Amino acid sequence: MASLMLPPKGLALFLTALQVLHVTLSSSFRTSGGLGGAARYMWNSSAAPSKSAFIDGDVILGGLFPVHHMGESSCSGINLDRGVERLEAMLFTIDEINRNSSILPGVKLGATIFDTCGLTTYALEQSLEFIRGSFTTLDTTEFVCSDGSTAQARKVGKSVAGVIGGSYSSVSIQVANLLRLFKLPQISYASTSASLSDKNRYDYFVRTVPPDILQAKALVDIVQAFNWTYVSTIHSEGEYGKSGIDYFKQEARAKNICIAASVELSEKASDVSYDNAIAEILSKSDARVVIIFVKTEDAMGLLDAATRRNLSGHFIFVASDAWGNRIAPVQNNQLAAQGAITLELQSTPIAKFEDYFLKLNPRENRRNPWFIEYFEEVHKCRWHENSAKQPKDKLCTGYEKQNRKLESQESKVQFIYDAVYALALALDRMHRDVCPGVRGLCAKMNPIDGERLLKDYLLNISFDDGYGATVHFDENGDGPGRYTIMNYQRNRTTREYEYKLVGTWADSLLDLDLSKIIWAGGTMDIPRSRCSEPCEEGEIKNIQKGEQCCWICTKCNPWEYIRDEKTCESCPEGRWPYANKTGCFQLEVQHMTWGSIYAILPMALASVGIGCTVFVIVLFTMFNNTPVVMASGRELSYMLLSGCVVCYVMTFVLLATPSTVSCGAQRFGVGFGFSIVYSSLLIKTNRISRIFESARRSAKRPPFISPKSQIVMTCVLIAMQVLFTSVWLLVEHPGTRLHHPDSREPVIILKCSSDDISFLVSLVYNILLIIICTVYAVKTRKIPENFNESKFIGFAMYTTCIIWLAFVPIYFGTLNSFKIQITTLCVSISLSATVALLCLFMPKVYIIVFQPQKNVRKLTMNSASYKMAPSGSTGTSNNYESIPLKEEILAPSSEHIRLNVQQRTGTAGPQTLRPTETAWHRCRQT
């Protein structure tokens, strides 16, 4: 044919498209290893067409499958698992659609399928064939030969309506970047990288499989179901492995699963790389579970390395769908792989395809140029066309049969079936809308508008594929997430190793049958994979430095709750942690109750004291005008007895439930009762002291020793206490408070608002009265024996000082036990009143009740120097009548007695009284 010339318009379009393609490819490959040999990606018309599987048709679908394995720099051996069987699944589906007259009536689907070898660069080179039609379907009338004749194209290319594939995510990403430039829809059946969900970058890409983010969630749920908290990870370099493991780590952190070691395998990993990966995860001996997010080739390499190191049953591999239920990784590595848990996209074997595939033979299957190679590899023979290359190999007859179960069907067959049907149904709906009532393609669908096909039809497709799956795409063009969970185990009956279905994961729900899982060594006991055991109730994790996945469990203190898994925190005041330490509850408020032994004892003592005091008061009232009562100073006695009653009553006030009224009564009553008792005693001892001190100096009567004066002075002293207490109540109003004596004890007490120190300060005035009384008691200790009132006052004050000295340390030493503290206070107050009652009034009661004959006015000084003139007698006597001690004070205070001192000579005359006699005489007069 004569030379061909492109018209200016067509040439410009062609060059512009190639320029855009070149820039796109350059930017794509720069991040994945450079542009070595980039020129080969720039298609030219003189290049020989690539080998492809081809079906002629009105509408052509493109296909990309990893027919061969990935080599270091080129294609390697035939891929038995993922290659030819997947390719034939596409051809089978197209045949089935073409036989269905209800789909695309009058339109025959065709296919052009290329091998990618799993290599991104090679896949892109093959994908250029899909866009050839965009340039070769030009108007040939514009091409003129040099002799003036019209040019005729040797082969008119047909543009593809869409592409099925690729398999690897890295391949699909690069192909998607290319196809989007020409608005060609792409449907993947196996690429699960989450990056492909980004519609801003991959707007013409959809898939019938879910993204890896769902697979990562499923893997985390499996790990959590077995209570594994410490795992290692291995992933392949590239979009599939890296993005998948990144999502796994993200989900694992949210579920408190720690990563012990993380290993990345390079795209061209060698045996040394696999050995190093196994050695690295072996260094973390506690992490027996290894998450595998690798390509099938890398899974094979890892298991080979584990077998070389004789690591049978040491690791529990939990693998992604790239391993799935494939035989290639576990072949010759059964012991190393035993017990592995693998994920596989949930799919149903298609029986019709199985029949179709098993009947294929090299004699008839000429549309698949790689089938002979596949047939030779499966049956270990050489087809006669290739016998010259290997003359010693067994020749194939073409009638060899494969012996396999339906369950062994490649797991992606259903997804390929769904992808082809999705594109065909989208074309059918487009055909019905664009070419209504027309059989075959109309002008409006030649060429097919890829953008409209994708956005108006393909993304809105939804159908039941007849094999248990509903095919549809979400807003990101992703298929629904459904996975089956397999366990690689040894069949106990056949003794053969096999994959067994043990569960499913769908719609974020995990369903596992633990009874079906057999681990390495044939055991059903779940292996342990954790650095540290979970902490028990009430314990927190003390993370070891530099190792976030390992910890030491430490107990929280009794008063602390667990704020988070690493921190204990004290409960707020008045609250106490629950038994499980998850929080704090409000403590029950405690206060003294009447039924407590701590209340019964002081109440019994106070009740006896009140009864005795009332008895004395009644007795004194009955014998109010008798010498004993009158000589003891009736007015001060009654005041002192009333003070004792107040002290005893304060026991019941102190034991009452704290309230504003009871707290005010406590603060006022305790000091008031003591002030009555000790003010009366102070005036009494002061009077005696002043009388005897005055008698030593002169015969003049001291002032303010009358009963009225004594009452007034006592009231003044009491008034000072009342004034002090009133000011205290005004400055600090009475009330209650909740007291938590020790944050480390579960005790909260309802107490009066005043603190213990201020309560003690309120008794300072009474302590001063006690001290002064004691001083006067000491000063009057040498008063004649027959004047015994001072002696009993002394006894009372000495005992009171001992009680108060013991009370203060006991009171403040029991601050953490409010019951003992209140009991001590009550008993101390009652004892103080009881001492005064017994020492001052028991002798008088004894005389009134048991010796009434001594309750008379006759009074004689028991002295060798003094004698009393007998009443009604003028005679003298040298004998001194000895009067009992108690009778000295029995004369009434108003009685005037004259004392005559008679000398032995019989002369009588006035004599000067000695100081002791004068003091005694004044005491009697008052």
JSON list of C-alpha atoms in Angstrom, two decimals, residues 417-588:
[
{"chain": "A", "resi": 417, "resn": "TYR", "atom": "CA", "xyz": [-18.86, -13.31, 36.67]},
{"chain": "A", "resi": 418, "resn": "ASP", "atom": "CA", "xyz": [-20.56, -10.42, 38.53]},
{"chain": "A", "resi": 419, "resn": "ALA", "atom": "CA", "xyz": [-18.25, -7.80, 36.99]},
{"chain": "A", "resi": 420, "resn": "VAL", "atom": "CA", "xyz": [-18.94, -8.93, 33.42]},
{"chain": "A", "resi": 421, "resn": "TYR", "atom": "CA", "xyz": [-22.67, -9.10, 34.07]},
{"chain": "A", "resi": 422, "resn": "ALA", "atom": "CA", "xyz": [-22.67, -5.65, 35.71]},
{"chain": "A", "resi": 423, "resn": "LEU", "atom": "CA", "xyz": [-21.05, -4.09, 32.63]},
{"chain": "A", "resi": 424, "resn": "ALA", "atom": "CA", "xyz": [-23.30, -6.04, 30.24]},
{"chain": "A", "resi": 425, "resn": "LEU", "atom": "CA", "xyz": [-26.49, -5.06, 32.10]},
{"chain": "A", "resi": 426, "resn": "ALA", "atom": "CA", "xyz": [-25.37, -1.44, 32.22]},
{"chain": "A", "resi": 427, "resn": "LEU", "atom": "CA", "xyz": [-24.83, -1.57, 28.43]},
{"chain": "A", "resi": 428, "resn": "ASP", "atom": "CA", "xyz": [-28.24, -3.22, 28.04]},
{"chain": "A", "resi": 429, "resn": "ARG", "atom": "CA", "xyz": [-30.02, -0.46, 29.94]},
{"chain": "A", "resi": 430, "resn": "MET", "atom": "CA", "xyz": [-28.10, 2.17, 28.04]},
{"chain": "A", "resi": 431, "resn": "HIS", "atom": "CA", "xyz": [-29.06, 0.44, 24.77]},
{"chain": "A", "resi": 432, "resn": "ARG", "atom": "CA", "xyz": [-32.75, 0.42, 25.74]},
{"chain": "A", "resi": 433, "resn": "ASP", "atom": "CA", "xyz": [-32.62, 4.14, 26.53]},
{"chain": "A", "resi": 434, "resn": "VAL", "atom": "CA", "xyz": [-30.44, 5.31, 23.65]},
{"chain": "A", "resi": 435, "resn": "CYS", "atom": "CA", "xyz": [-31.61, 2.84, 20.98]},
{"chain": "A", "resi": 436, "resn": "PRO", "atom": "CA", "xyz": [-35.22, 2.05, 21.91]},
{"chain": "A", "resi": 437, "resn": "GLY", "atom": "CA", "xyz": [-36.70, -0.76, 19.81]},
{"chain": "A", "resi": 438, "resn": "VAL", "atom": "CA", "xyz": [-33.51, -1.19, 17.79]},
{"chain": "A", "resi": 439, "resn": "ARG", "atom": "CA", "xyz": [-31.79, -4.54, 17.51]},
{"chain": "A", "resi": 440, "resn": "GLY", "atom": "CA", "xyz": [-28.09, -4.11, 17.39]},
{"chain": "A", "resi": 441, "resn": "LEU", "atom": "CA", "xyz": [-26.12, -0.94, 17.93]},
{"chain": "A", "resi": 442, "resn": "CYS", "atom": "CA", "xyz": [-27.49, 2.33, 16.71]},
{"chain": "A", "resi": 443, "resn": "ALA", "atom": "CA", "xyz": [-25.44, 5.35, 15.69]},
{"chain": "A", "resi": 444, "resn": "LYS", "atom": "CA", "xyz": [-25.85, 6.94, 19.14]},
{"chain": "A", "resi": 445, "resn": "MET", "atom": "CA", "xyz": [-23.93, 4.05, 20.71]},
{"chain": "A", "resi": 446, "resn": "ASN", "atom": "CA", "xyz": [-21.12, 4.08, 18.22]},
{"chain": "A", "resi": 447, "resn": "PRO", "atom": "CA", "xyz": [-18.86, 5.00, 19.86]},
{"chain": "A", "resi": 448, "resn": "ILE", "atom": "CA", "xyz": [-20.16, 4.31, 23.37]},
{"chain": "A", "resi": 449, "resn": "ASP", "atom": "CA", "xyz": [-20.11, 7.27, 25.75]},
{"chain": "A", "resi": 450, "resn": "GLY", "atom": "CA", "xyz": [-18.03, 5.90, 28.63]},
{"chain": "A", "resi": 451, "resn": "GLU", "atom": "CA", "xyz": [-18.89, 8.71, 31.03]},
{"chain": "A", "resi": 452, "resn": "ARG", "atom": "CA", "xyz": [-22.62, 8.23, 30.59]},
{"chain": "A", "resi": 453, "resn": "LEU", "atom": "CA", "xyz": [-22.28, 4.46, 30.76]},
{"chain": "A", "resi": 454, "resn": "LEU", "atom": "CA", "xyz": [-20.51, 4.72, 34.12]},
{"chain": "A", "resi": 455, "resn": "LYS", "atom": "CA", "xyz": [-22.42, 7.46, 35.91]},
{"chain": "A", "resi": 456, "resn": "ASP", "atom": "CA", "xyz": [-25.93, 6.90, 34.62]},
{"chain": "A", "resi": 457, "resn": "TYR", "atom": "CA", "xyz": [-26.02, 3.13, 34.41]},
{"chain": "A", "resi": 458, "resn": "LEU", "atom": "CA", "xyz": [-23.13, 1.17, 35.88]},
{"chain": "A", "resi": 459, "resn": "LEU", "atom": "CA", "xyz": [-23.05, 2.91, 39.29]},
{"chain": "A", "resi": 460, "resn": "ASN", "atom": "CA", "xyz": [-26.82, 2.48, 39.59]},
{"chain": "A", "resi": 461, "resn": "ILE", "atom": "CA", "xyz": [-26.89, -1.20, 38.68]},
{"chain": "A", "resi": 462, "resn": "SER", "atom": "CA", "xyz": [-28.25, -3.75, 41.16]},
{"chain": "A", "resi": 463, "resn": "PHE", "atom": "CA", "xyz": [-29.08, -7.39, 40.46]},
{"chain": "A", "resi": 464, "resn": "ASP", "atom": "CA", "xyz": [-29.08, -10.86, 41.93]},
{"chain": "A", "resi": 465, "resn": "ASP", "atom": "CA", "xyz": [-26.42, -12.98, 40.26]},
{"chain": "A", "resi": 466, "resn": "GLY", "atom": "CA", "xyz": [-28.23, -16.23, 40.99]},
{"chain": "A", "resi": 467, "resn": "TYR", "atom": "CA", "xyz": [-25.43, -17.54, 43.22]},
{"chain": "A", "resi": 468, "resn": "GLY", "atom": "CA", "xyz": [-26.38, -15.92, 46.51]},
{"chain": "A", "resi": 469, "resn": "ALA", "atom": "CA", "xyz": [-24.96, -12.43, 45.93]},
{"chain": "A", "resi": 470, "resn": "THR", "atom": "CA", "xyz": [-26.66, -9.13, 45.27]},
{"chain": "A", "resi": 471, "resn": "VAL", "atom": "CA", "xyz": [-24.40, -7.04, 43.08]},
{"chain": "A", "resi": 472, "resn": "HIS", "atom": "CA", "xyz": [-24.40, -3.28, 43.64]},
{"chain": "A", "resi": 473, "resn": "PHE", "atom": "CA", "xyz": [-21.93, -0.45, 44.17]},
{"chain": "A", "resi": 474, "resn": "ASP", "atom": "CA", "xyz": [-21.83, 2.12, 46.95]},
{"chain": "A", "resi": 475, "resn": "GLU", "atom": "CA", "xyz": [-21.06, 5.81, 46.51]},
{"chain": "A", "resi": 476, "resn": "ASN", "atom": "CA", "xyz": [-17.35, 4.97, 46.22]},
{"chain": "A", "resi": 477, "resn": "GLY", "atom": "CA", "xyz": [-17.92, 2.27, 43.60]},
{"chain": "A", "resi": 478, "resn": "ASP", "atom": "CA", "xyz": [-17.13, -0.53, 46.09]},
{"chain": "A", "resi": 479, "resn": "GLY", "atom": "CA", "xyz": [-18.87, -3.86, 46.43]},
{"chain": "A", "resi": 480, "resn": "PRO", "atom": "CA", "xyz": [-20.36, -5.13, 49.73]},
{"chain": "A", "resi": 481, "resn": "GLY", "atom": "CA", "xyz": [-18.02, -6.58, 52.35]},
{"chain": "A", "resi": 482, "resn": "ARG", "atom": "CA", "xyz": [-18.49, -10.33, 52.81]},
{"chain": "A", "resi": 483, "resn": "TYR", "atom": "CA", "xyz": [-15.74, -12.71, 53.92]},
{"chain": "A", "resi": 484, "resn": "THR", "atom": "CA", "xyz": [-15.42, -16.37, 54.76]},
{"chain": "A", "resi": 485, "resn": "ILE", "atom": "CA", "xyz": [-12.95, -17.47, 57.41]},
{"chain": "A", "resi": 486, "resn": "MET", "atom": "CA", "xyz": [-10.85, -20.56, 56.72]},
{"chain": "A", "resi": 487, "resn": "ASN", "atom": "CA", "xyz": [-8.69, -22.70, 58.99]},
{"chain": "A", "resi": 488, "resn": "TYR", "atom": "CA", "xyz": [-5.83, -24.67, 57.45]},
{"chain": "A", "resi": 489, "resn": "GLN", "atom": "CA", "xyz": [-5.92, -27.95, 59.35]},
{"chain": "A", "resi": 490, "resn": "ARG", "atom": "CA", "xyz": [-5.30, -31.62, 59.09]},
{"chain": "A", "resi": 491, "resn": "ASN", "atom": "CA", "xyz": [-8.40, -33.68, 58.50]},
{"chain": "A", "resi": 492, "resn": "ARG", "atom": "CA", "xyz": [-8.60, -36.21, 61.31]},
{"chain": "A", "resi": 493, "resn": "THR", "atom": "CA", "xyz": [-10.28, -38.74, 59.04]},
{"chain": "A", "resi": 494, "resn": "THR", "atom": "CA", "xyz": [-8.31, -38.52, 55.81]},
{"chain": "A", "resi": 495, "resn": "ARG", "atom": "CA", "xyz": [-5.10, -37.23, 57.49]},
{"chain": "A", "resi": 496, "resn": "GLU", "atom": "CA", "xyz": [-4.83, -34.74, 54.64]},
{"chain": "A", "resi": 497, "resn": "TYR", "atom": "CA", "xyz": [-4.29, -30.99, 55.11]},
{"chain": "A", "resi": 498, "resn": "GLU", "atom": "CA", "xyz": [-7.12, -28.81, 53.89]},
{"chain": "A", "resi": 499, "resn": "TYR", "atom": "CA", "xyz": [-8.86, -25.47, 54.29]},
{"chain": "A", "resi": 500, "resn": "LYS", "atom": "CA", "xyz": [-11.99, -25.71, 56.38]},
{"chain": "A", "resi": 501, "resn": "LEU", "atom": "CA", "xyz": [-14.72, -23.11, 56.62]},
{"chain": "A", "resi": 502, "resn": "VAL", "atom": "CA", "xyz": [-14.97, -22.01, 60.29]},
{"chain": "A", "resi": 503, "resn": "GLY", "atom": "CA", "xyz": [-16.85, -18.72, 60.13]},
{"chain": "A", "resi": 504, "resn": "THR", "atom": "CA", "xyz": [-17.97, -15.65, 58.25]},
{"chain": "A", "resi": 505, "resn": "TRP", "atom": "CA", "xyz": [-17.70, -11.88, 58.56]},
{"chain": "A", "resi": 506, "resn": "ALA", "atom": "CA", "xyz": [-20.39, -9.76, 56.96]},
{"chain": "A", "resi": 507, "resn": "ASP", "atom": "CA", "xyz": [-21.82, -6.32, 57.73]},
{"chain": "A", "resi": 508, "resn": "SER", "atom": "CA", "xyz": [-19.27, -5.90, 60.55]},
{"chain": "A", "resi": 509, "resn": "LEU", "atom": "CA", "xyz": [-20.54, -9.03, 62.32]},
{"chain": "A", "resi": 510, "resn": "LEU", "atom": "CA", "xyz": [-18.18, -11.92, 63.09]},
{"chain": "A", "resi": 511, "resn": "ASP", "atom": "CA", "xyz": [-19.54, -15.46, 63.27]},
{"chain": "A", "resi": 512, "resn": "LEU", "atom": "CA", "xyz": [-16.96, -18.05, 64.35]},
{"chain": "A", "resi": 513, "resn": "ASP", "atom": "CA", "xyz": [-17.42, -21.73, 65.17]},
{"chain": "A", "resi": 514, "resn": "LEU", "atom": "CA", "xyz": [-14.55, -22.36, 67.58]},
{"chain": "A", "resi": 515, "resn": "SER", "atom": "CA", "xyz": [-15.31, -26.07, 67.74]},
{"chain": "A", "resi": 516, "resn": "LYS", "atom": "CA", "xyz": [-14.20, -26.48, 64.12]},
{"chain": "A", "resi": 517, "resn": "ILE", "atom": "CA", "xyz": [-10.79, -24.85, 64.54]},
{"chain": "A", "resi": 518, "resn": "ILE", "atom": "CA", "xyz": [-7.76, -27.10, 64.93]},
{"chain": "A", "resi": 519, "resn": "TRP", "atom": "CA", "xyz": [-4.45, -25.45, 65.78]},
{"chain": "A", "resi": 520, "resn": "ALA", "atom": "CA", "xyz": [-0.91, -26.64, 65.17]},
{"chain": "A", "resi": 521, "resn": "GLY", "atom": "CA", "xyz": [-0.23, -29.99, 66.77]},
{"chain": "A", "resi": 522, "resn": "GLY", "atom": "CA", "xyz": [-3.85, -31.02, 66.44]},
{"chain": "A", "resi": 523, "resn": "THR", "atom": "CA", "xyz": [-4.93, -29.19, 69.61]},
{"chain": "A", "resi": 524, "resn": "MET", "atom": "CA", "xyz": [-8.13, -27.20, 70.04]},
{"chain": "A", "resi": 525, "resn": "ASP", "atom": "CA", "xyz": [-6.72, -25.06, 72.84]},
{"chain": "A", "resi": 526, "resn": "ILE", "atom": "CA", "xyz": [-6.45, -21.43, 71.73]},
{"chain": "A", "resi": 527, "resn": "PRO", "atom": "CA", "xyz": [-2.78, -20.40, 71.56]},
{"chain": "A", "resi": 528, "resn": "ARG", "atom": "CA", "xyz": [-1.60, -17.53, 73.71]},
{"chain": "A", "resi": 529, "resn": "SER", "atom": "CA", "xyz": [-0.25, -14.39, 72.07]},
{"chain": "A", "resi": 530, "resn": "ARG", "atom": "CA", "xyz": [0.27, -11.57, 74.53]},
{"chain": "A", "resi": 531, "resn": "CYS", "atom": "CA", "xyz": [3.17, -9.87, 76.22]},
{"chain": "A", "resi": 532, "resn": "SER", "atom": "CA", "xyz": [1.39, -9.43, 79.54]},
{"chain": "A", "resi": 533, "resn": "GLU", "atom": "CA", "xyz": [-1.70, -10.96, 81.02]},
{"chain": "A", "resi": 534, "resn": "PRO", "atom": "CA", "xyz": [-4.74, -8.72, 81.42]},
{"chain": "A", "resi": 535, "resn": "CYS", "atom": "CA", "xyz": [-4.77, -6.97, 84.76]},
{"chain": "A", "resi": 536, "resn": "GLU", "atom": "CA", "xyz": [-7.23, -8.20, 87.34]},
{"chain": "A", "resi": 537, "resn": "GLU", "atom": "CA", "xyz": [-10.02, -6.19, 88.85]},
{"chain": "A", "resi": 538, "resn": "GLY", "atom": "CA", "xyz": [-8.67, -3.17, 90.68]},
{"chain": "A", "resi": 539, "resn": "GLU", "atom": "CA", "xyz": [-5.29, -3.21, 88.90]},
{"chain": "A", "resi": 540, "resn": "ILE", "atom": "CA", "xyz": [-3.72, -0.85, 86.40]},
{"chain": "A", "resi": 541, "resn": "LYS", "atom": "CA", "xyz": [-1.05, -1.29, 83.77]},
{"chain": "A", "resi": 542, "resn": "ASN", "atom": "CA", "xyz": [2.40, -0.03, 84.68]},
{"chain": "A", "resi": 543, "resn": "ILE", "atom": "CA", "xyz": [3.88, 0.25, 81.19]},
{"chain": "A", "resi": 544, "resn": "GLN", "atom": "CA", "xyz": [7.51, -0.72, 80.93]},
{"chain": "A", "resi": 545, "resn": "LYS", "atom": "CA", "xyz": [9.79, 1.93, 79.53]},
{"chain": "A", "resi": 546, "resn": "GLY", "atom": "CA", "xyz": [10.36, 1.56, 75.82]},
{"chain": "A", "resi": 547, "resn": "GLU", "atom": "CA", "xyz": [7.79, -1.23, 75.46]},
{"chain": "A", "resi": 548, "resn": "GLN", "atom": "CA", "xyz": [4.24, -0.02, 75.05]},
{"chain": "A", "resi": 549, "resn": "CYS", "atom": "CA", "xyz": [2.80, -3.49, 74.66]},
{"chain": "A", "resi": 550, "resn": "CYS", "atom": "CA", "xyz": [4.13, -4.96, 77.91]},
{"chain": "A", "resi": 551, "resn": "TRP", "atom": "CA", "xyz": [3.21, -3.94, 81.43]},
{"chain": "A", "resi": 552, "resn": "ILE", "atom": "CA", "xyz": [3.26, -4.91, 85.08]},
{"chain": "A", "resi": 553, "resn": "CYS", "atom": "CA", "xyz": [-0.08, -4.97, 86.87]},
{"chain": "A", "resi": 554, "resn": "THR", "atom": "CA", "xyz": [-0.21, -2.95, 90.07]},
{"chain": "A", "resi": 555, "resn": "LYS", "atom": "CA", "xyz": [-3.11, -2.65, 92.48]},
{"chain": "A", "resi": 556, "resn": "CYS", "atom": "CA", "xyz": [-4.79, 0.64, 93.21]},
{"chain": "A", "resi": 557, "resn": "ASN", "atom": "CA", "xyz": [-4.99, 1.77, 96.83]},
{"chain": "A", "resi": 558, "resn": "PRO", "atom": "CA", "xyz": [-8.23, 0.95, 98.64]},
{"chain": "A", "resi": 559, "resn": "TRP", "atom": "CA", "xyz": [-9.43, 4.55, 98.36]},
{"chain": "A", "resi": 560, "resn": "GLU", "atom": "CA", "xyz": [-8.63, 4.91, 94.64]},
{"chain": "A", "resi": 561, "resn": "TYR", "atom": "CA", "xyz": [-10.63, 4.06, 91.54]},
{"chain": "A", "resi": 562, "resn": "ILE", "atom": "CA", "xyz": [-9.34, 3.30, 88.04]},
{"chain": "A", "resi": 563, "resn": "ARG", "atom": "CA", "xyz": [-9.60, 6.45, 85.92]},
{"chain": "A", "resi": 564, "resn": "ASP", "atom": "CA", "xyz": [-8.13, 4.66, 82.91]},
{"chain": "A", "resi": 565, "resn": "GLU", "atom": "CA", "xyz": [-6.16, 1.50, 82.36]},
{"chain": "A", "resi": 566, "resn": "LYS", "atom": "CA", "xyz": [-2.92, 3.24, 83.39]},
{"chain": "A", "resi": 567, "resn": "THR", "atom": "CA", "xyz": [-4.04, 5.58, 86.17]},
{"chain": "A", "resi": 568, "resn": "CYS", "atom": "CA", "xyz": [-5.48, 5.27, 89.66]},
{"chain": "A", "resi": 569, "resn": "GLU", "atom": "CA", "xyz": [-7.14, 8.33, 91.14]},
{"chain": "A", "resi": 570, "resn": "SER", "atom": "CA", "xyz": [-8.47, 9.07, 94.63]},
{"chain": "A", "resi": 571, "resn": "CYS", "atom": "CA", "xyz": [-12.20, 9.34, 95.01]},
{"chain": "A", "resi": 572, "resn": "PRO", "atom": "CA", "xyz": [-13.54, 12.79, 95.90]},
{"chain": "A", "resi": 573, "resn": "GLU", "atom": "CA", "xyz": [-14.11, 13.47, 99.58]},
{"chain": "A", "resi": 574, "resn": "GLY", "atom": "CA", "xyz": [-17.14, 11.64, 100.87]},
{"chain": "A", "resi": 575, "resn": "ARG", "atom": "CA", "xyz": [-17.01, 8.99, 98.15]},
{"chain": "A", "resi": 576, "resn": "TRP", "atom": "CA", "xyz": [-15.52, 5.50, 97.98]},
{"chain": "A", "resi": 577, "resn": "PRO", "atom": "CA", "xyz": [-14.65, 3.23, 95.03]},
{"chain": "A", "resi": 578, "resn": "TYR", "atom": "CA", "xyz": [-16.87, 0.35, 93.98]},
{"chain": "A", "resi": 579, "resn": "ALA", "atom": "CA", "xyz": [-15.50, -3.15, 94.43]},
{"chain": "A", "resi": 580, "resn": "ASN", "atom": "CA", "xyz": [-14.53, -3.28, 90.75]},
{"chain": "A", "resi": 581, "resn": "LYS", "atom": "CA", "xyz": [-12.85, 0.15, 90.97]},
{"chain": "A", "resi": 582, "resn": "THR", "atom": "CA", "xyz": [-14.77, 1.50, 87.98]},
{"chain": "A", "resi": 583, "resn": "GLY", "atom": "CA", "xyz": [-16.05, 4.54, 89.86]},
{"chain": "A", "resi": 584, "resn": "CYS", "atom": "CA", "xyz": [-16.99, 5.96, 93.23]},
{"chain": "A", "resi": 585, "resn": "PHE", "atom": "CA", "xyz": [-20.21, 5.93, 95.20]},
{"chain": "A", "resi": 586, "resn": "GLN", "atom": "CA", "xyz": [-21.45, 8.28, 97.91]},
{"chain": "A", "resi": 587, "resn": "LEU", "atom": "CA", "xyz": [-20.61, 7.05, 101.40]},
{"chain": "A", "resi": 588, "resn": "GLU", "atom": "CA", "xyz": [-23.39, 6.63, 103.93]}
]
